[in-house]
XYZ file of C-alpha atoms in Angstrom:
601
model
C 11.647 -18.034 14.534
C 8.850 -15.693 13.552
C 11.306 -12.777 13.944
C 13.742 -14.467 11.583
C 11.029 -14.995 8.985
C 10.048 -11.359 9.363
C 13.547 -10.138 8.548
C 13.907 -12.506 5.581
C 10.633 -11.226 4.157
C 11.752 -7.634 4.626
C 15.198 -8.190 3.119
C 14.029 -10.432 0.271
C 10.400 -9.487 -0.386
C 10.365 -10.993 -3.884
C 12.124 -14.178 -2.842
C 10.816 -15.074 0.600
C 7.967 -17.172 -0.782
C 10.144 -18.957 -3.340
C 12.752 -19.740 -0.686
C 10.150 -21.271 1.625
C 8.733 -23.387 -1.202
C 12.132 -24.558 -2.450
C 13.263 -28.159 -2.258
C 17.034 -28.318 -2.649
C 19.750 -30.973 -2.571
C 23.168 -30.454 -0.998
C 25.832 -33.030 -1.916
C 28.697 -33.117 0.578
C 28.572 -32.326 4.304
C 32.236 -31.511 4.883
C 34.010 -28.158 5.110
C 31.840 -26.198 2.671
C 28.806 -28.394 3.335
C 28.601 -27.624 7.058
C 28.707 -23.881 6.414
C 26.307 -24.150 3.498
C 23.736 -26.212 5.399
C 23.793 -23.680 8.227
C 23.196 -20.880 5.701
C 20.356 -22.707 3.950
C 18.590 -23.466 7.217
C 18.955 -19.952 8.627
C 17.823 -18.428 5.326
C 14.648 -20.505 5.552
C 14.817 -22.836 2.552
C 11.707 -24.983 2.924
C 13.166 -28.451 2.366
C 16.838 -29.421 2.281
C 18.124 -32.897 1.434
C 21.783 -33.582 2.223
C 23.907 -36.533 1.170
C 27.413 -37.604 2.169
C 29.192 -40.944 2.316
C 31.859 -39.971 4.860
C 31.994 -40.374 8.616
C 33.272 -37.771 11.068
C 36.938 -37.808 11.986
C 38.714 -35.995 14.794
C 40.625 -33.888 12.260
C 37.315 -32.470 10.946
C 36.388 -30.713 14.180
C 38.566 -27.614 13.723
C 36.531 -26.395 10.731
C 33.363 -28.475 10.357
C 31.445 -26.794 13.142
C 28.289 -28.896 13.050
C 30.289 -31.763 14.564
C 31.651 -32.354 18.076
C 33.812 -35.004 19.747
C 30.872 -37.232 20.608
C 30.030 -37.426 16.889
C 33.344 -38.981 15.803
C 32.900 -42.063 13.579
C 29.239 -41.209 12.941
C 27.709 -40.256 9.579
C 28.412 -36.666 8.546
C 25.061 -36.308 6.816
C 22.999 -37.656 9.713
C 24.799 -35.622 12.369
C 24.706 -32.454 10.244
C 20.945 -32.851 9.912
C 20.532 -33.368 13.657
C 22.620 -30.301 14.522
C 21.244 -27.948 11.865
C 17.634 -28.845 12.674
C 18.022 -26.951 15.960
C 18.741 -23.720 14.080
C 15.353 -23.637 12.373
C 12.707 -26.249 13.227
C 10.494 -25.022 10.372
C 12.891 -26.359 7.723
C 12.347 -29.965 6.644
C 15.646 -31.851 6.540
C 16.369 -35.254 4.984
C 19.795 -36.880 5.276
C 21.361 -39.779 3.360
C 24.520 -41.608 4.408
C 25.209 -42.859 0.891
C 27.180 -42.524 -2.333
C 25.695 -40.011 -4.782
C 26.782 -42.340 -7.612
C 24.510 -45.164 -6.420
C 22.024 -46.200 -9.112
C 19.018 -45.363 -6.922
C 19.881 -41.662 -7.200
C 18.757 -41.517 -10.806
C 17.420 -38.752 -13.018
C 13.897 -39.019 -11.604
C 15.319 -38.577 -8.100
C 17.262 -35.452 -9.121
C 14.203 -33.997 -10.852
C 12.354 -33.564 -7.556
C 14.678 -30.697 -6.585
C 14.498 -27.027 -7.590
C 18.223 -26.591 -7.116
C 21.329 -28.665 -6.329
C 24.394 -27.480 -4.391
C 27.733 -29.256 -4.860
C 30.061 -29.178 -1.834
C 32.290 -32.075 -2.856
C 36.019 -32.686 -2.549
C 36.795 -34.845 -5.595
C 36.550 -34.389 -9.325
C 34.893 -37.707 -10.151
C 31.854 -37.071 -7.942
C 31.601 -33.482 -9.170
C 31.492 -34.647 -12.769
C 28.810 -37.165 -11.897
C 26.561 -34.577 -10.234
C 27.178 -32.185 -13.131
C 26.110 -34.899 -15.584
C 23.008 -35.835 -13.585
C 21.857 -32.233 -13.169
C 22.225 -31.641 -16.904
C 20.266 -34.807 -17.663
C 17.546 -33.891 -15.147
C 17.564 -30.221 -16.224
C 18.032 -29.022 -12.642
C 20.199 -25.947 -11.901
C 23.472 -26.679 -10.104
C 25.636 -24.411 -7.971
C 29.165 -25.817 -7.982
C 31.724 -24.761 -5.362
C 35.189 -25.645 -4.126
C 38.070 -24.315 -2.037
C 41.825 -24.817 -1.918
C 43.538 -23.150 1.019
C 42.755 -19.428 0.739
C 41.296 -19.763 -2.760
C 37.788 -20.756 -3.771
C 35.202 -20.518 -6.526
C 31.449 -20.688 -7.127
C 29.899 -21.498 -10.508
C 26.244 -21.484 -11.559
C 25.371 -24.229 -14.055
C 22.077 -24.265 -15.967
C 21.529 -26.577 -18.934
C 21.578 -24.774 -22.257
C 22.345 -21.389 -20.672
C 25.740 -21.609 -18.987
C 28.984 -23.504 -19.145
C 28.982 -26.794 -17.282
C 31.662 -28.167 -14.968
C 33.304 -30.075 -17.845
C 33.266 -27.340 -20.482
C 36.952 -26.689 -19.848
C 39.715 -29.159 -18.930
C 40.596 -29.091 -15.259
C 44.164 -28.250 -14.303
C 45.888 -30.773 -12.079
C 45.324 -29.407 -8.554
C 48.420 -28.628 -6.520
C 46.738 -29.341 -3.212
C 45.169 -32.397 -1.679
C 42.332 -33.080 0.766
C 43.006 -33.885 4.392
C 39.490 -34.312 5.767
C 38.470 -37.803 4.626
C 41.733 -39.734 4.299
C 41.542 -41.666 7.554
C 38.456 -43.741 6.806
C 37.970 -44.435 3.101
C 41.106 -43.745 1.038
C 40.707 -44.451 -2.659
C 43.849 -42.973 -4.225
C 47.579 -43.104 -3.427
C 47.651 -39.463 -2.330
C 45.129 -40.224 0.420
C 47.518 -42.792 1.892
C 50.478 -40.428 1.580
C 48.666 -37.616 3.389
C 47.578 -40.063 6.094
C 51.161 -41.257 6.630
C 52.592 -37.739 6.684
C 49.930 -35.635 8.401
C 48.453 -38.188 10.788
C 50.692 -41.158 11.553
C 54.056 -39.388 11.573
C 52.805 -36.516 13.734
C 51.069 -38.889 16.148
C 54.177 -40.986 16.714
C 57.043 -38.492 16.436
C 55.488 -35.020 16.312
C 53.097 -32.846 18.307
C 49.982 -34.719 19.316
C 47.273 -32.222 18.419
C 44.549 -34.567 19.609
C 45.946 -35.045 23.092
C 44.147 -33.211 25.892
C 41.405 -33.517 28.418
C 38.392 -35.321 27.048
C 34.974 -33.918 27.817
C 34.033 -35.619 31.041
C 30.370 -34.720 30.769
C 29.527 -37.990 29.101
C 25.929 -39.027 29.093
C 24.088 -42.107 28.004
C 24.205 -40.889 24.410
C 27.934 -40.340 24.055
C 29.442 -42.378 26.888
C 30.599 -45.150 24.561
C 32.243 -42.706 22.175
C 34.027 -40.873 24.988
C 35.279 -44.221 26.256
C 36.516 -45.120 22.762
C 38.340 -41.798 22.432
C 39.964 -42.282 25.820
C 41.019 -45.775 24.797
C 42.557 -44.531 21.544
C 44.340 -41.660 23.295
C 45.769 -44.097 25.815
C 46.931 -46.472 23.046
C 48.797 -43.632 21.316
C 50.331 -42.570 24.621
C 51.587 -46.112 25.201
C 53.099 -46.143 21.699
C 54.909 -42.830 22.196
C 56.262 -43.964 25.541
C 57.605 -47.153 23.913
C 59.918 -45.322 21.484
C 63.215 -47.189 21.347
C 61.909 -50.284 23.120
C 61.801 -53.762 21.477
C 57.999 -53.807 21.240
C 57.769 -50.326 19.658
C 57.538 -51.487 16.039
C 54.906 -54.097 16.868
C 52.786 -51.570 18.803
C 52.809 -49.028 15.976
C 52.148 -51.581 13.246
C 49.334 -53.463 14.973
C 47.642 -50.215 16.043
C 47.356 -48.627 12.603
C 47.410 -51.615 10.262
C 45.448 -54.135 12.311
C 43.299 -52.670 15.089
C 42.268 -49.484 13.269
C 41.541 -51.410 10.071
C 39.451 -54.001 11.899
C 37.483 -51.158 13.494
C 36.796 -49.704 10.042
C 35.768 -53.131 8.748
C 33.172 -53.371 11.514
C 31.315 -50.329 10.125
C 29.202 -52.282 7.650
C 27.439 -49.243 6.170
C 30.755 -47.859 4.920
C 31.412 -50.881 2.705
C 28.063 -51.388 0.998
C 29.490 -50.090 -2.274
C 33.225 -50.449 -1.523
C 35.607 -53.326 -0.974
C 36.512 -53.836 2.661
C 40.176 -53.287 3.583
C 42.263 -56.234 4.794
C 44.056 -55.902 8.128
C 47.647 -57.084 8.575
C 49.315 -58.768 11.546
C 52.871 -57.720 12.427
C 54.017 -61.247 13.272
C 52.817 -62.690 9.964
C 54.115 -60.049 7.559
C 57.312 -59.323 9.484
C 58.448 -62.947 9.424
C 58.062 -63.042 5.633
C 59.905 -59.754 5.276
C 62.797 -60.922 7.441
C 63.120 -64.085 5.360
C 63.444 -61.928 2.243
C 65.953 -59.483 3.751
C 67.774 -56.774 1.802
C 67.842 -52.975 1.890
C 65.094 -51.833 -0.502
C 65.226 -48.240 0.806
C 68.403 -47.679 -1.209
C 66.423 -47.782 -4.487
C 63.941 -44.911 -4.655
C 62.904 -45.704 -8.245
C 61.757 -49.270 -7.561
C 58.161 -50.181 -6.779
C 58.561 -51.929 -3.436
C 56.708 -55.145 -2.643
C 54.743 -55.482 0.597
C 57.737 -57.239 2.173
C 60.038 -54.434 0.971
C 57.771 -51.859 2.581
C 57.738 -53.794 5.862
C 61.547 -53.788 5.910
C 61.698 -50.051 5.172
C 58.991 -49.337 7.760
C 60.900 -51.231 10.469
C 64.265 -49.736 9.606
C 62.945 -46.164 9.433
C 61.259 -46.609 12.823
C 64.623 -47.638 14.284
C 66.379 -44.619 12.766
C 63.711 -42.134 13.843
C 63.496 -43.620 17.330
C 67.248 -43.217 17.788
C 67.059 -39.568 16.668
C 64.180 -38.766 19.000
C 65.845 -40.439 21.993
C 69.035 -38.443 21.362
C 67.039 -35.200 21.221
C 65.396 -36.071 24.514
C 68.740 -36.905 26.102
C 70.231 -33.592 24.949
C 67.181 -31.508 25.875
C 67.429 -28.777 28.502
C 65.549 -29.698 31.706
C 61.981 -28.321 31.921
C 62.006 -27.418 28.216
C 59.334 -28.479 25.753
C 59.450 -32.121 24.754
C 61.463 -32.528 21.532
C 59.649 -33.681 18.406
C 60.526 -34.631 14.842
C 59.046 -32.940 11.794
C 58.593 -34.265 8.280
C 60.881 -33.021 5.545
C 60.727 -34.537 2.081
C 64.506 -34.125 1.837
C 65.040 -35.976 5.130
C 65.738 -39.593 4.150
C 64.569 -41.054 7.467
C 61.207 -39.271 7.554
C 60.627 -39.872 3.847
C 61.335 -43.602 4.201
C 58.815 -43.831 7.037
C 56.076 -41.969 5.133
C 56.719 -43.886 1.895
C 56.595 -47.296 3.566
C 53.562 -46.485 5.742
C 51.667 -45.041 2.767
C 52.369 -48.094 0.616
C 51.368 -50.540 3.354
C 48.087 -48.667 3.790
C 47.609 -48.648 0.013
C 48.066 -52.438 -0.006
C 45.440 -52.798 2.730
C 42.863 -50.778 0.767
C 43.686 -52.265 -2.644
C 45.198 -49.030 -3.960
C 48.157 -48.799 -6.342
C 51.483 -48.283 -4.576
C 53.993 -45.586 -5.538
C 57.769 -45.461 -5.653
C 59.654 -43.537 -2.999
C 60.616 -40.988 -5.664
C 56.963 -40.409 -6.601
C 55.901 -40.171 -2.963
C 58.554 -37.524 -2.322
C 57.033 -35.347 -5.035
C 53.473 -35.838 -3.830
C 54.140 -35.468 -0.091
C 55.744 -32.065 -0.589
C 52.509 -30.457 -1.741
C 49.740 -30.750 0.835
C 47.571 -27.759 1.760
C 45.046 -27.834 4.581
C 41.466 -26.616 4.262
C 40.710 -23.253 5.903
C 37.455 -22.659 7.759
C 37.034 -19.003 6.762
C 37.432 -19.816 3.066
C 34.727 -22.468 3.350
C 32.428 -20.000 5.135
C 32.895 -17.288 2.505
C 32.288 -19.648 -0.408
C 29.199 -21.123 1.284
C 27.789 -17.613 1.648
C 28.408 -16.851 -2.025
C 26.591 -20.091 -2.948
C 23.423 -18.886 -1.231
C 23.649 -15.420 -2.804
C 23.938 -16.975 -6.268
C 21.017 -19.295 -5.514
C 18.750 -16.258 -5.130
C 19.409 -15.336 -8.772
C 18.588 -18.870 -9.879
C 15.337 -18.888 -7.902
C 14.372 -15.571 -9.525
C 15.264 -17.076 -12.924
C 17.741 -14.257 -13.493
C 20.517 -16.442 -14.842
C 22.064 -13.573 -16.787
C 22.601 -11.778 -13.479
C 24.451 -14.745 -11.967
C 28.222 -14.589 -11.582
C 31.093 -17.011 -11.539
C 32.921 -15.902 -8.398
C 36.593 -16.451 -7.544
C 38.067 -15.900 -4.079
C 41.790 -15.123 -3.910
C 44.347 -14.168 -1.285
C 45.233 -10.878 -2.972
C 44.419 -8.092 -0.472
C 43.801 -5.526 -3.211
C 41.092 -7.703 -4.783
C 39.769 -10.557 -2.699
C 36.834 -11.242 -5.030
C 36.918 -11.568 -8.795
C 33.768 -12.329 -10.713
C 32.613 -12.667 -14.263
C 29.282 -13.044 -16.011
C 28.358 -16.687 -16.492
C 29.549 -17.880 -19.890
C 27.464 -19.667 -22.505
C 27.986 -23.411 -23.035
C 31.099 -24.394 -24.963
C 29.827 -25.559 -28.346
C 31.861 -28.742 -28.546
C 31.632 -29.741 -24.878
C 30.941 -33.470 -24.788
C 28.852 -33.215 -21.610
C 26.535 -30.250 -22.129
C 26.989 -29.903 -25.905
C 25.015 -33.071 -26.623
C 21.363 -33.854 -27.227
C 19.545 -35.673 -24.427
C 16.458 -37.800 -23.960
C 15.152 -40.607 -21.779
C 14.840 -44.106 -23.200
C 11.767 -45.888 -21.830
C 11.708 -49.646 -22.095
C 11.649 -52.931 -20.227
C 15.377 -53.625 -20.051
C 14.807 -57.308 -19.279
C 12.876 -57.844 -22.547
C 13.864 -55.207 -25.075
C 17.004 -55.817 -27.094
C 19.752 -53.547 -28.317
C 18.579 -54.231 -31.866
C 15.141 -52.825 -31.032
C 16.756 -49.693 -29.637
C 18.828 -49.206 -32.790
C 15.771 -49.607 -35.039
C 13.782 -47.162 -32.909
C 16.578 -44.593 -33.208
C 16.593 -44.905 -36.991
C 12.825 -44.460 -37.215
C 12.401 -41.778 -34.558
C 15.547 -39.694 -34.957
C 16.341 -40.259 -38.621
C 19.688 -41.951 -38.115
C 21.225 -43.954 -40.954
C 22.998 -47.278 -40.471
C 26.182 -45.364 -39.652
C 25.827 -45.041 -35.884
C 27.685 -46.386 -32.865
C 26.181 -47.034 -29.441
C 28.267 -47.027 -26.274
C 27.877 -47.511 -22.544
C 31.178 -47.993 -20.741
C 32.374 -49.660 -23.938
C 31.280 -49.924 -27.526
C 28.237 -52.210 -27.698
C 27.150 -51.605 -31.304
C 28.216 -50.325 -34.673
C 27.470 -51.655 -38.191
C 30.609 -53.812 -38.117
C 30.044 -54.987 -34.556
C 26.520 -56.358 -34.269
C 27.161 -59.257 -31.882
C 24.887 -57.719 -29.248
C 21.773 -56.841 -31.254
C 19.809 -59.848 -29.988
C 20.787 -59.306 -26.350
C 18.531 -57.523 -23.888
C 19.740 -54.266 -22.392
C 19.856 -55.954 -18.996
C 22.211 -58.597 -20.393
C 24.479 -55.759 -21.515
C 24.436 -54.212 -18.011
C 22.428 -51.319 -19.407
C 19.804 -51.040 -16.718
C 17.865 -48.130 -15.307
C 20.055 -45.074 -14.770
C 22.736 -46.134 -17.266
C 23.530 -43.733 -20.101
C 23.693 -44.811 -23.748
C 25.740 -42.566 -26.023
C 24.728 -42.589 -29.688
C 27.471 -41.382 -32.053
C 26.505 -40.311 -35.577
C 29.149 -41.605 -37.998
C 27.482 -40.571 -41.267
C 30.088 -38.257 -42.758
C 28.602 -38.688 -46.230
C 25.707 -36.451 -45.213
C 26.332 -33.024 -46.779
C 25.249 -31.323 -43.560
C 27.724 -33.407 -41.593
C 27.137 -35.782 -38.684
C 25.129 -34.701 -35.678
C 26.317 -34.199 -32.116
C 26.149 -37.163 -29.773
C 22.786 -38.198 -28.369
C 22.869 -39.273 -24.717
C 19.981 -41.479 -23.610
C 19.217 -42.071 -19.941
C 17.659 -45.520 -19.621
C 14.421 -45.705 -17.645
C 13.343 -49.272 -16.905
C 9.569 -49.692 -16.837
C 8.405 -53.167 -15.899
C 5.980 -54.488 -18.513
C 6.640 -51.694 -21.022
C 5.639 -53.059 -24.429
C 7.577 -50.723 -26.733
C 10.912 -48.952 -26.851
C 10.371 -45.192 -26.945
C 11.872 -41.820 -26.101
C 10.182 -39.435 -23.692
C 10.477 -36.750 -26.385
C 11.954 -36.313 -29.838
C 15.351 -34.674 -29.274
C 16.584 -31.767 -31.351
C 19.998 -33.057 -32.423
C 22.198 -30.283 -33.782
C 24.860 -30.790 -36.424
C 28.485 -30.819 -35.446
C 30.329 -27.703 -36.564
C 32.355 -28.304 -39.710
C 35.611 -27.853 -37.812
C 34.801 -30.934 -35.744
C 34.813 -33.287 -38.717
C 37.924 -35.418 -38.471
C 39.910 -38.004 -40.351
C 40.321 -41.575 -39.206
C 43.578 -40.981 -37.339
C 42.324 -38.042 -35.261
C 40.669 -38.169 -31.864
C 37.251 -36.768 -31.056
C 36.377 -36.799 -27.338
C 33.302 -38.817 -26.585
C 30.839 -38.034 -23.849
C 32.192 -38.458 -20.325
C 29.266 -40.796 -19.709
C 31.472 -43.231 -21.610
C 33.929 -44.487 -19.037
C 36.485 -47.251 -18.971
C 39.635 -48.236 -20.712
C 38.732 -47.273 -24.236
C 39.321 -50.775 -25.524
C 36.479 -52.564 -27.280
C 36.041 -56.281 -27.309
C 37.034 -57.974 -30.535
C 34.604 -59.962 -32.619
C 34.977 -63.686 -32.375
C 37.903 -64.858 -34.539
C 39.344 -61.370 -34.902
C 43.085 -61.081 -34.259
C 45.350 -58.102 -33.635
C 46.325 -57.690 -37.283
C 44.595 -55.529 -39.850
C 41.753 -57.997 -40.199
C 39.586 -55.663 -38.104
C 37.707 -53.152 -40.224
C 38.867 -49.575 -40.544
C 35.446 -48.570 -39.314
C 36.000 -50.409 -36.074
C 39.432 -48.817 -35.637
C 37.955 -45.394 -36.204
C 35.408 -45.782 -33.440
C 38.127 -46.894 -31.060
C 39.998 -43.707 -31.815
C 36.959 -41.521 -31.300
C 36.509 -42.474 -27.664
C 38.631 -40.402 -25.292
C 38.379 -41.614 -21.721
C 38.915 -39.236 -18.848
C 41.280 -40.515 -16.170
C 41.449 -38.336 -13.083
C 44.665 -39.920 -11.856
C 45.702 -38.118 -8.696
C 43.567 -35.053 -9.267
C 41.789 -34.240 -6.038
C 40.449 -30.979 -4.736
C 40.105 -29.638 -1.209
C 36.600 -29.554 0.232
C-alpha cells in the first residue's frame, strides 16, 4: 500500500494531500457505482460514504464486479464496502442500505462532504441529489450511461449548470439491473416479464450451470437457496405442456418469489410491501368471468382479464415449444422461443405477466398496445461503458478538489469510432432555471411551536417582501387570499426539518419587477425561541422577459411537487367565486412528472 501511495504522490503531487483528506459521498452502487468505488479506493480518497437502496440480483453479476453469487439478495452498499475495503485498507468506508430521499439525509448531512458523486439510474433520485447538493453548496459530479453512450457533468452552485437547467429528453432505453426486487414503474414490470420471466420459461436459461460447490459457513445458505431456485425453474421448464404447468409458473413468480421479497423487512421500510397472489384463488375468479380479453389491445385489462390472457398465452406458447422439440433433429441444441413484439403469443404473455406484477406492486397497468411500444425498446447496460464513465468521474473530481472549476469539462461518450469522446467547457447556470436560479437560505425554528404566520412576518421584515407573496411546500399553503393556515404550526402543515418552502414574489407593481423564488430549507431546532434565517439571502430580480400575464405559466421550483391543485377555501365552489389571484398562483406552478423516464445505470 505504501508503493501505491508513492505513485499517487508522484503522479499527483499537488493533489495527493487533498485526496487523502477528502470525505466524499457516492450515491448508487450499481453498474457505474461499482467501478467508481473501486477507482476512489485505489486512488486513495481518505473517506468514502456509499449509499444504495437496492439488493444484489443474479443479473447484476456480469457487470457489477464487486459482487459474487454468494452475495445475491444482500445489500449492494454493504457488500460493495466489504469488497472494496480489501483493495485499500487505509481508506475509511461507510455504507448505508437506505433511500437517499429519506428525511434523515438532510442538508446538514450533505454538508459534511467535500464532494458528491451521483451513480444513479433514475431521474427522480438524480434531481433530488442535485437539489440537495445545491442547497448544501457541495460540488456534485453527475454521471450516467445508456448502452454504449455515457456522460459526466460537474455541478457547482453558482458556477455551472445544474442537472435541471435543461429539460431532459425522454430516454429511449430502460434499466435492467434493479427490476426484479423493487419495481416502481410500469416499464420495470415489462422488462421483468420480457427479459427475465419469458427467457427463464421459454428461452435460454442464462443462469443455469454448476453452482460454486465451495460453500462455507458464510455462504452455505445462499448457495442452498440458489440451488433450490435453479431446481424450481428446471421443474417448471420440464412441465411445459402438462396440466400443472400454469400453476407452477404462476405460484413461483407471483406467490413464492413475492413472499420471499416481503420477508426482507429492510426493503420495505419506506415502501409499500407487495401482495402475493395464489393461482387457485385468482384463477377461479377469472374462469367465472370468462371471455377473450386478448382480442382487445386498446382496453385496460382487469386482474381477471390478465389471468385469462396469461393462461391462454401459456397454452399457446407451450404448444409451439413442444412442436419445435418434436421436430428437432436428434442431438441438436434444445429449441427455444424468443420474444418478438409483433408475435401475438409472446406479446400476450409479456403483457399479462407485466400487468399482474404491476398489480402486485401497486403500479399502474398498461394496455397491450402500450406494452408493445415499450417492450420493443430495451437496451442493456454495458460494463465497459460504466468503467470508462467511472474513470472520467475521478478525473473531473481532481479539478474540483483543486478548485479549478473553469478547467472542468462536461464529457460525452459515444459509439462513433472517429470521435469516442466529446467534451465541452462547463456552462454557466441558466438564468431562469427554477432549481439553481433561485435564492436559498435555511429557516431555523421550532416547527412544533412556530406558525406559518410567524414565518410570513419574518420574511417581510427580513427580506423586504410586501404582502404579495405565496408560500408553497408540495402545495400552496399561503397567499394573501388564502390565509387559512397562518395560525397553524409548520409541523401541522407537514413542514418539518428537511422540507423546502418556496417563496414566490407576486409583487408585479414594483417597478424593478418581482424577485426570483426564495427556497428555504427548514431546520427544526427544539426550543428555538424565534423564527430566523441563517443568513440574509441576496434575492435577484427576475429578468423582464419572465414577467407574465395571468394566463401564462411560469415553472415553479422543482422542490414543489404534487398535482398542482390547491385546496379550496371553505365554502368556495368551482365557479368564478375564487379570486383571480388564487387562479394565477395555480397557473404559476408547473409540476414535473417523470412518467416512464428512466435511465440506465
